Short mmCIF file of C-alpha atoms and ligand atoms in Angstrom, two decimals:
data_model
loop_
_atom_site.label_atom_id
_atom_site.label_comp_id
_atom_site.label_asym_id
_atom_site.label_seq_id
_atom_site.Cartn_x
_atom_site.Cartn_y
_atom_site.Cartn_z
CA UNK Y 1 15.11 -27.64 3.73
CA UNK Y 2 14.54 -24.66 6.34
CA UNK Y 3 12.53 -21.69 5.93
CA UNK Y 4 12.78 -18.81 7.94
CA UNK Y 5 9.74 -17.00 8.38
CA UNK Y 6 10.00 -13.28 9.69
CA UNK Y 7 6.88 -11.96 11.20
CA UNK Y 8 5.81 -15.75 12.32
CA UNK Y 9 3.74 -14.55 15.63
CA UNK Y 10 1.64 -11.58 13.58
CA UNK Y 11 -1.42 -12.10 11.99
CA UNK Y 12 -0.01 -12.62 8.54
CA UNK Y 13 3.30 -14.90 9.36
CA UNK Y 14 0.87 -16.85 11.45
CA UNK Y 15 -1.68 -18.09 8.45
CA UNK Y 16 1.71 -18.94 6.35
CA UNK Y 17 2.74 -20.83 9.41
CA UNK Y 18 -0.06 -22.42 8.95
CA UNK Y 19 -0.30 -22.97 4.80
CA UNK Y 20 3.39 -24.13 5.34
CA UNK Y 21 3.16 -26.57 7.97
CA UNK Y 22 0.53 -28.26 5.90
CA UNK Y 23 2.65 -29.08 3.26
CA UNK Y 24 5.16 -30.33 5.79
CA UNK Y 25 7.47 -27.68 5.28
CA UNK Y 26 10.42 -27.61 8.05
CA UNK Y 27 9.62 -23.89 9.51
CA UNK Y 28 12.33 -21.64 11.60
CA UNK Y 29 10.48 -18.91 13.16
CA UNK Y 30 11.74 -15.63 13.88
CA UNK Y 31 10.59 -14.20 17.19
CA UNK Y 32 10.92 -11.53 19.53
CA UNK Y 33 9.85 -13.20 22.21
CA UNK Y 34 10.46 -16.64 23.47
CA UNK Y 35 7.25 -16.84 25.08
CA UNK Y 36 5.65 -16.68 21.89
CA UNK Y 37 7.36 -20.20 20.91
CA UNK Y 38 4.57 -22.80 22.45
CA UNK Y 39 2.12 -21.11 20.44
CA UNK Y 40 3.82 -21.08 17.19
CA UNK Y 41 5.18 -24.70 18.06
CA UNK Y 42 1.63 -25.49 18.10
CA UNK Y 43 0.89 -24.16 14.40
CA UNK Y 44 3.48 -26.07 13.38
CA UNK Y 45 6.72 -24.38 13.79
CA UNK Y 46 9.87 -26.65 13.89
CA UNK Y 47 12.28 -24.52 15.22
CA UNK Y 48 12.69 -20.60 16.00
CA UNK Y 49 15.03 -18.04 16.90
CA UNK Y 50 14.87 -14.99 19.16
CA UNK Y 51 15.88 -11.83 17.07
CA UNK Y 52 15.38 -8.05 16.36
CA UNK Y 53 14.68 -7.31 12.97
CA UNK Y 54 16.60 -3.64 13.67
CA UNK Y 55 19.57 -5.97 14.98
CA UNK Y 56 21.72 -7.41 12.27
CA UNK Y 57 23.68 -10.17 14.63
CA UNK Y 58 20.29 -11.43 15.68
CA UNK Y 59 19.17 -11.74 11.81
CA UNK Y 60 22.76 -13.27 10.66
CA UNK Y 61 22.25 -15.70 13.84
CA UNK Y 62 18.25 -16.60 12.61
CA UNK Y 63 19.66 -17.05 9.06
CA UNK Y 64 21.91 -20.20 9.93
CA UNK Y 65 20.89 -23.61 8.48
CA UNK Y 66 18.04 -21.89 6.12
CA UNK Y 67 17.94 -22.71 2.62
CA UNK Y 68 14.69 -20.28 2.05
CA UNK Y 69 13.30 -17.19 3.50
CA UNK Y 70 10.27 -15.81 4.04
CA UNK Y 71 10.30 -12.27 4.82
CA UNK Y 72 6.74 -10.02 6.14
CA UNK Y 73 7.42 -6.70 7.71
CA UNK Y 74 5.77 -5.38 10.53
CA UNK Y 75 3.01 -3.17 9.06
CA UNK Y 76 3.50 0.30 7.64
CA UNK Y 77 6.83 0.17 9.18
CA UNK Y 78 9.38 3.44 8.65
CA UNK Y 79 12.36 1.23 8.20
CA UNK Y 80 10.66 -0.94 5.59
CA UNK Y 81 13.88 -0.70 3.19
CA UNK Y 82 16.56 -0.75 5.97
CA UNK Y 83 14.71 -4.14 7.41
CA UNK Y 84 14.70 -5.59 4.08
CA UNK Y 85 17.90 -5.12 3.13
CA UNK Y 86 19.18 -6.72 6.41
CA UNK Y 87 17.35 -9.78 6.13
CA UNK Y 88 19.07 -9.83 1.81
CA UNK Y 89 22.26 -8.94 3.38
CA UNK Y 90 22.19 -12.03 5.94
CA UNK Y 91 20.26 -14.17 3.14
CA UNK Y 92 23.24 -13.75 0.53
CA UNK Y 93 26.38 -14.36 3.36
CA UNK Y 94 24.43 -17.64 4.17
CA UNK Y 95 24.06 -18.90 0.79
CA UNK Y 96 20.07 -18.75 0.96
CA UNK Y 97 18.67 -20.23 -2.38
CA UNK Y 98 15.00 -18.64 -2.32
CA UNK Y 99 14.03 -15.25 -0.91
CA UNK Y 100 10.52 -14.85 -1.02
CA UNK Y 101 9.27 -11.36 -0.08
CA UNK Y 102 5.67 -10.05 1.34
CA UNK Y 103 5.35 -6.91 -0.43
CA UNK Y 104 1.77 -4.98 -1.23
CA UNK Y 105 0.03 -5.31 -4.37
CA UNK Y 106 0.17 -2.20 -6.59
CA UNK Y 107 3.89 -1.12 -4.62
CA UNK Y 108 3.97 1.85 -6.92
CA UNK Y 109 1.45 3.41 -5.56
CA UNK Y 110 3.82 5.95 -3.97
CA UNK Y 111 1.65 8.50 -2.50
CA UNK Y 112 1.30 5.84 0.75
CA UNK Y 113 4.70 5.65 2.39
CA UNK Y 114 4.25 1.80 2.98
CA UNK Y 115 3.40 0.87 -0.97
CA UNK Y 116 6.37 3.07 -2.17
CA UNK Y 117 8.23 1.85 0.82
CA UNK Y 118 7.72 -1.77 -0.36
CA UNK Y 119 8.42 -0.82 -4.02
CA UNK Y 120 12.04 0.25 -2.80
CA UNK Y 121 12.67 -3.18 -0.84
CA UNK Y 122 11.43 -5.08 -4.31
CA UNK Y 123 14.05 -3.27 -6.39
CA UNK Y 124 16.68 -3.81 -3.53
CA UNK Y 125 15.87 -7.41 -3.34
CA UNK Y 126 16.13 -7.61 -7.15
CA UNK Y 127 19.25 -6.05 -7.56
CA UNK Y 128 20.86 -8.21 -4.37
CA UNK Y 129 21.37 -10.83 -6.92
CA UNK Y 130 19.65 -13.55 -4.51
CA UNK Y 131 16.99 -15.96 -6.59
CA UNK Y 132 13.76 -14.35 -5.33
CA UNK Y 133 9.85 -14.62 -5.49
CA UNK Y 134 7.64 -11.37 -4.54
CA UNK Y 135 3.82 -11.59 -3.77
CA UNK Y 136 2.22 -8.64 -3.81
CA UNK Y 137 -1.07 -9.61 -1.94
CA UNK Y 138 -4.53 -7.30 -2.26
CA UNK Y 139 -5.95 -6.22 1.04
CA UNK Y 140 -7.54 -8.40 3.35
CA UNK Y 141 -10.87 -9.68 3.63
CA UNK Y 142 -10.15 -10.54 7.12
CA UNK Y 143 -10.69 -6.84 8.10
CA UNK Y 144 -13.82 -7.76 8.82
CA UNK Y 145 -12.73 -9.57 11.25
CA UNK Y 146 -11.75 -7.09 13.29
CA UNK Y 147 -15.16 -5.21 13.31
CA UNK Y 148 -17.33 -8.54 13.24
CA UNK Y 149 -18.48 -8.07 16.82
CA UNK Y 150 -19.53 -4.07 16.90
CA UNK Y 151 -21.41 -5.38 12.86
CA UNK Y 152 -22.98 -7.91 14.92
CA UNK Y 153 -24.09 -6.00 17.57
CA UNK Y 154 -25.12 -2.23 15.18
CA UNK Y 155 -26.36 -3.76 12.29
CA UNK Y 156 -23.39 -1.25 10.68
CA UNK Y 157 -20.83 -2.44 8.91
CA UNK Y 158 -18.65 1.09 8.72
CA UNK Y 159 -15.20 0.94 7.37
CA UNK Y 160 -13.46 4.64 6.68
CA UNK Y 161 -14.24 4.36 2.93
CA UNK Y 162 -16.94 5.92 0.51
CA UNK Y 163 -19.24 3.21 0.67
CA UNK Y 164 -19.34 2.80 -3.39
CA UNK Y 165 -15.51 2.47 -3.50
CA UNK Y 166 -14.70 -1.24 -4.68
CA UNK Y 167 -11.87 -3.59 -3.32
CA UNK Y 168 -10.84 -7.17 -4.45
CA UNK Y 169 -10.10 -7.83 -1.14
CA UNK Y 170 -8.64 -11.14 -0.71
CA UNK Y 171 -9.01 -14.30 2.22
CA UNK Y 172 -5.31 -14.34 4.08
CA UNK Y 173 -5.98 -18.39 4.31
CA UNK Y 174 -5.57 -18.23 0.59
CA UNK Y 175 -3.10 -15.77 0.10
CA UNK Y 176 -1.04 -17.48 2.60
CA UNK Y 177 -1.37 -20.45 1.05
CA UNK Y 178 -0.08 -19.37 -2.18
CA UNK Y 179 2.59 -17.77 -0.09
CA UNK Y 180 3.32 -21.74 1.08
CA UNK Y 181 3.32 -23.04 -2.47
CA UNK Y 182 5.90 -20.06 -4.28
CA UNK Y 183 8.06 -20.80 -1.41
CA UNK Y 184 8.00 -24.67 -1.61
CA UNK Y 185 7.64 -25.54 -4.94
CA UNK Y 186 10.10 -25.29 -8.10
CA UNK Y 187 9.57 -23.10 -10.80
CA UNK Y 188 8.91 -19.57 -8.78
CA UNK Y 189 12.06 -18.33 -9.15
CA UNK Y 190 12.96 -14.16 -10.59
CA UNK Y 191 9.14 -13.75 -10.54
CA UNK Y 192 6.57 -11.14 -9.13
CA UNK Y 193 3.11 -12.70 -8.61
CA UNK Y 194 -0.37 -9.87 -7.68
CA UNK Y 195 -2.75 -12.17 -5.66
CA UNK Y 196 -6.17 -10.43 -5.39
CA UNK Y 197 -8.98 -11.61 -4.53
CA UNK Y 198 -11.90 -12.73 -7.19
CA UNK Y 199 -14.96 -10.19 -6.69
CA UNK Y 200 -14.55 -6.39 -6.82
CA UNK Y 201 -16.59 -5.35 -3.75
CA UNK Y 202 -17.49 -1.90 -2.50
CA UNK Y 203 -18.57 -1.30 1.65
CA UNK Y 204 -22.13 -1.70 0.28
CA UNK Y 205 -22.05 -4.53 -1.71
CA UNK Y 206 -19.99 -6.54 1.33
CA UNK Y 207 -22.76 -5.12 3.68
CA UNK Y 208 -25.21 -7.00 1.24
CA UNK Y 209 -23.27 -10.51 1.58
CA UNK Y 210 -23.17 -10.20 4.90
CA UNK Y 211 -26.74 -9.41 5.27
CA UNK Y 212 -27.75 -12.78 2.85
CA UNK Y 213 -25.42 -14.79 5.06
CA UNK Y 214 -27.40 -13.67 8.70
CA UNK Y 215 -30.40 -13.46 7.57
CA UNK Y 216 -31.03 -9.99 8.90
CA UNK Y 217 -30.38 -6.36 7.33
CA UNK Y 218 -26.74 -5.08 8.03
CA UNK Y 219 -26.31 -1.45 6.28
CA UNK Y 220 -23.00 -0.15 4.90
CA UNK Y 221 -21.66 3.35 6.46
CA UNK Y 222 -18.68 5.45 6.16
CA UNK Y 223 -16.50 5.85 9.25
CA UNK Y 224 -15.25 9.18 8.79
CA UNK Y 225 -11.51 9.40 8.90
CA UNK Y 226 -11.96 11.69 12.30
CA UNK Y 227 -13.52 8.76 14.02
CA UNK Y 228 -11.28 6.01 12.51
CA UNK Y 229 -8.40 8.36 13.75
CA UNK Y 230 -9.67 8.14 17.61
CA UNK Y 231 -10.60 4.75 17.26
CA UNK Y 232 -6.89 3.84 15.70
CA UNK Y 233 -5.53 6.08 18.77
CA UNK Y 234 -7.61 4.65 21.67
CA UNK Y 235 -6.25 1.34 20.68
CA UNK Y 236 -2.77 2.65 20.72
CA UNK Y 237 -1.48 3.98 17.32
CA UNK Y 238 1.32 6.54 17.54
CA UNK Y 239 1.18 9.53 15.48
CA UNK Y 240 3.19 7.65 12.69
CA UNK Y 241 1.00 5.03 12.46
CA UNK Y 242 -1.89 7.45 12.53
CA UNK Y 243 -0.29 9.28 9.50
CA UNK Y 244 0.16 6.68 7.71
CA UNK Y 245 -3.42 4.85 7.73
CA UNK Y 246 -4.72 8.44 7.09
CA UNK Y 247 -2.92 8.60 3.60
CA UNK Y 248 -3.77 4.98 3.19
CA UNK Y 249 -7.10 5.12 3.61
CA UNK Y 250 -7.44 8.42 1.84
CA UNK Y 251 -5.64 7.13 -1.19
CA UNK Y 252 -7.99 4.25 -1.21
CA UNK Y 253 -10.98 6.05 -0.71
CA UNK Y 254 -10.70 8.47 -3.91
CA UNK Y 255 -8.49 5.53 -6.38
CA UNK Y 256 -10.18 2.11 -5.01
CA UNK Y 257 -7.89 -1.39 -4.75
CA UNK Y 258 -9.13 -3.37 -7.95
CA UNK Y 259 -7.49 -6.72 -9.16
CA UNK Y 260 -7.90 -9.77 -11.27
CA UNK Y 261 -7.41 -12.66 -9.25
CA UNK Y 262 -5.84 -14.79 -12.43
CA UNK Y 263 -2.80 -15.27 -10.99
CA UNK Y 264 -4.32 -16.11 -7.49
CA UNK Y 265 -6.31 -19.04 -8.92
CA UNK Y 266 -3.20 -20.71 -10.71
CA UNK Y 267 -1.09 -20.66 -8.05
CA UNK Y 268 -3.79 -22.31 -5.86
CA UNK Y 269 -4.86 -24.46 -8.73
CA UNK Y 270 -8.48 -23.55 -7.68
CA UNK Y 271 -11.01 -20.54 -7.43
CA UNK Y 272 -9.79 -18.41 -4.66
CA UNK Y 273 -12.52 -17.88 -1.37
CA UNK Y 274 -15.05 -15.51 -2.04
CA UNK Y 275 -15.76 -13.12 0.52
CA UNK Y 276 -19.56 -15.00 0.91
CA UNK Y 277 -17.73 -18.19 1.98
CA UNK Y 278 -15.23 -15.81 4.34
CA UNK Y 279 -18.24 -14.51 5.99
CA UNK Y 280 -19.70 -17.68 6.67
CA UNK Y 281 -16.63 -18.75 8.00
CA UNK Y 282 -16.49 -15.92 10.92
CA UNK Y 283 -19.88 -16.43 11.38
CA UNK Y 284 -19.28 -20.24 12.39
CA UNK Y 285 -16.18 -19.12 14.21
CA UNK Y 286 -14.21 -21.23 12.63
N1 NAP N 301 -3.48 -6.17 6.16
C1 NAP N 301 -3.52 -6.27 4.83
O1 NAP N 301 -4.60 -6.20 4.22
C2 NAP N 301 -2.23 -6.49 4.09
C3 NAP N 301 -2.27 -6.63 2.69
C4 NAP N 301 -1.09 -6.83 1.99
C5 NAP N 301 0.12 -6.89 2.67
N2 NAP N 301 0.13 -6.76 4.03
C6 NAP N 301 1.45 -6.80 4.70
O2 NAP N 301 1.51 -7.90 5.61
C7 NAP N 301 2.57 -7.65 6.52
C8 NAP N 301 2.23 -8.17 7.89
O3 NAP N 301 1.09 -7.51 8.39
P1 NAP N 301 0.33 -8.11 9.69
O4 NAP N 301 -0.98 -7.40 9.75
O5 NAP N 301 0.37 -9.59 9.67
O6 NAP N 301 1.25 -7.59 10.86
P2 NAP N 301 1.19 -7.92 12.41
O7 NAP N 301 0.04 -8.84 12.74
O8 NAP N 301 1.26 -6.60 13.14
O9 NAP N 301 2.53 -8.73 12.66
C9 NAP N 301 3.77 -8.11 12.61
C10 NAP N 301 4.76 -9.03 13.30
O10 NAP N 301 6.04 -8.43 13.18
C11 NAP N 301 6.72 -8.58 14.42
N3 NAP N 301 7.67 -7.50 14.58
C12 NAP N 301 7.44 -6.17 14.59
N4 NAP N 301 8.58 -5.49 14.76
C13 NAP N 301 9.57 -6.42 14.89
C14 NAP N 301 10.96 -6.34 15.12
N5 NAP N 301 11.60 -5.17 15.23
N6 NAP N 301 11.65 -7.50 15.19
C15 NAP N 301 11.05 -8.69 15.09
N7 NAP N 301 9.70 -8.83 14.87
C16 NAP N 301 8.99 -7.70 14.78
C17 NAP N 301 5.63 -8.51 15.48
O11 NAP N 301 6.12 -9.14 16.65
P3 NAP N 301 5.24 -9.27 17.97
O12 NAP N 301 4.28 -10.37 17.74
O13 NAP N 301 6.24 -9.56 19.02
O14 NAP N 301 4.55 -7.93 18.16
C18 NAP N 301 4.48 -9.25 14.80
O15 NAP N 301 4.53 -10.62 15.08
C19 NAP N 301 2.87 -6.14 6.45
O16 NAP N 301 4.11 -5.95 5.79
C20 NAP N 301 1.73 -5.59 5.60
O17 NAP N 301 2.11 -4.47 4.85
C21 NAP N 301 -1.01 -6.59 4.74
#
């Protein structure tokens, strides 16, 4: 049986890359780049194909021989819906048996374009007819991955929220595992699953793990939205993007992203990572 995994080079299709090839799944990845197939080989990859996710012949071509799809979008993408529905269009002229979509937990959240965005693709995908499974994963604990070198060297762990605001943010190792197992495994058909992650955690609470785990005092701060806004710029966010993690970041900064992580733990058929043991991992660099 072969899976096609959209996404498979970005952060997320890489860690189900990795959760599937460790159940020995039989992975097609879909790639915009050939040079990106050695890699990706390396995680475990069995196969890929070059494609476009804005060109339908490349998806149609991809979708040959696959019995199952796995489809991430690119980030807070405008075409969200029109990407989607290309990949269910392919899925249901090639006879695809499982479509399992990466969606957003809490998709009705409208007022950010990439939660309402992702709420449109769930209700195309359910009316397509095709036998589907949606995750909705919680946000990331692995952002703190991308700030774990300026925390190390400040002592500031500053994220552009009110520092009281709480989060069940969620490790991507275990999300993407339970990604592996709806997609490989019988009985996760016509369902929608909300994987969150098991503590609620505000910027100041995190900055307090963090602290225990060094040994040394790391103090929560709020990046103001001005400063996240050059920072998101300088590292070359166009003025959509920009937009977007404005209202996102807004939206979460007055409503916090709360969870239960129920579902998370049966899928897994264990207590998901708590961010403790995900700090402990970066700090090992491991
Ligand atoms: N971050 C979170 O906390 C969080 C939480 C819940 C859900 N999600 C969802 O997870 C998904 C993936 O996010 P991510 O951070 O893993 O993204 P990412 O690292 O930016 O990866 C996106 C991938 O999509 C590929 N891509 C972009 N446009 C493409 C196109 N037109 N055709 C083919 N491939 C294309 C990119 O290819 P290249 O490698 O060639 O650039 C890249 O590999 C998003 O839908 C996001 O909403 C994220």
């Amino acid at each position: 049986m072969t899976i096609l995994l959209t996404a498979a080079n970005g952060r997320t299709g890489r860690a189900v890359l990795r959760a599937l090839a460790n159940r020995g799944a039989d992975v097609k990845a879909f790639l915009r780049d050939e040079a990106q197939w050695p890699a990706l080989n390396g995680l475990g990859a069995t196969s890929f194909a070059v494609g476009d996710m804005e060109d339908t012949s490349t998806i149609n071509a991809a979708m040959a021989s696959c019995e199952t799809v796995i489809h991430i979008g690119p980030p807070m993408h405008p075409n969200e819906v029109e990407i989607t529905s290309r990949f269910i269009d392919a899925a249901l002229a090639h006879g695809v048996s499982r479509f399992v979509y990466y969606s957003v937990m809490h998709p009705l959240r409208r007022a950010v374009r990439h939660h309402r965005l992702k709420l449109d693709a769930e209700e195309t995908l359910i009316e397509s007819g095709l036998p589907y499974t949606i995750v909705q994963p919680m946000r990331y604990m692995q952002h703190l991955g991308l700030i774990w070198n300026k925390v190390l060297e400040t002592g500031v762990h500053n994220m552009p929220f009110n520092i009281d605001v709480k989060f069940n943010v969620a490790d991507l190792r275990d999300l993407a595992e339970a990604t592996a197992i709806v997609a490989t495994e019988r009985g996760h058909l016509y369902i929608t699953y909300e994987l969150a992650g098991p503590e609620a955690l505000s910027q100041r609470d995190m900055a307090a793990v963090i602290s225990r785990v060094l040994g040394r005092e790391i103090r929560a701060e709020a990046l103001s939205l001005e400063q996240m806004e050059k920072n998101a710029r300088a590292a070359g966010a166009g003025d959509d993007r920009v937009t977007q993690m404005l209202t996102m970041n807004s939206h979460y900064d007055q409503f916090g992203f709360r969870g239960n992580p129920n579902v998370l733990r049966w899928l897994l058929g264990r207590n998901p990572n708590t961010f403790e043991n995900y700090v402990k991992r970066i700090s090992r660099c491991d």
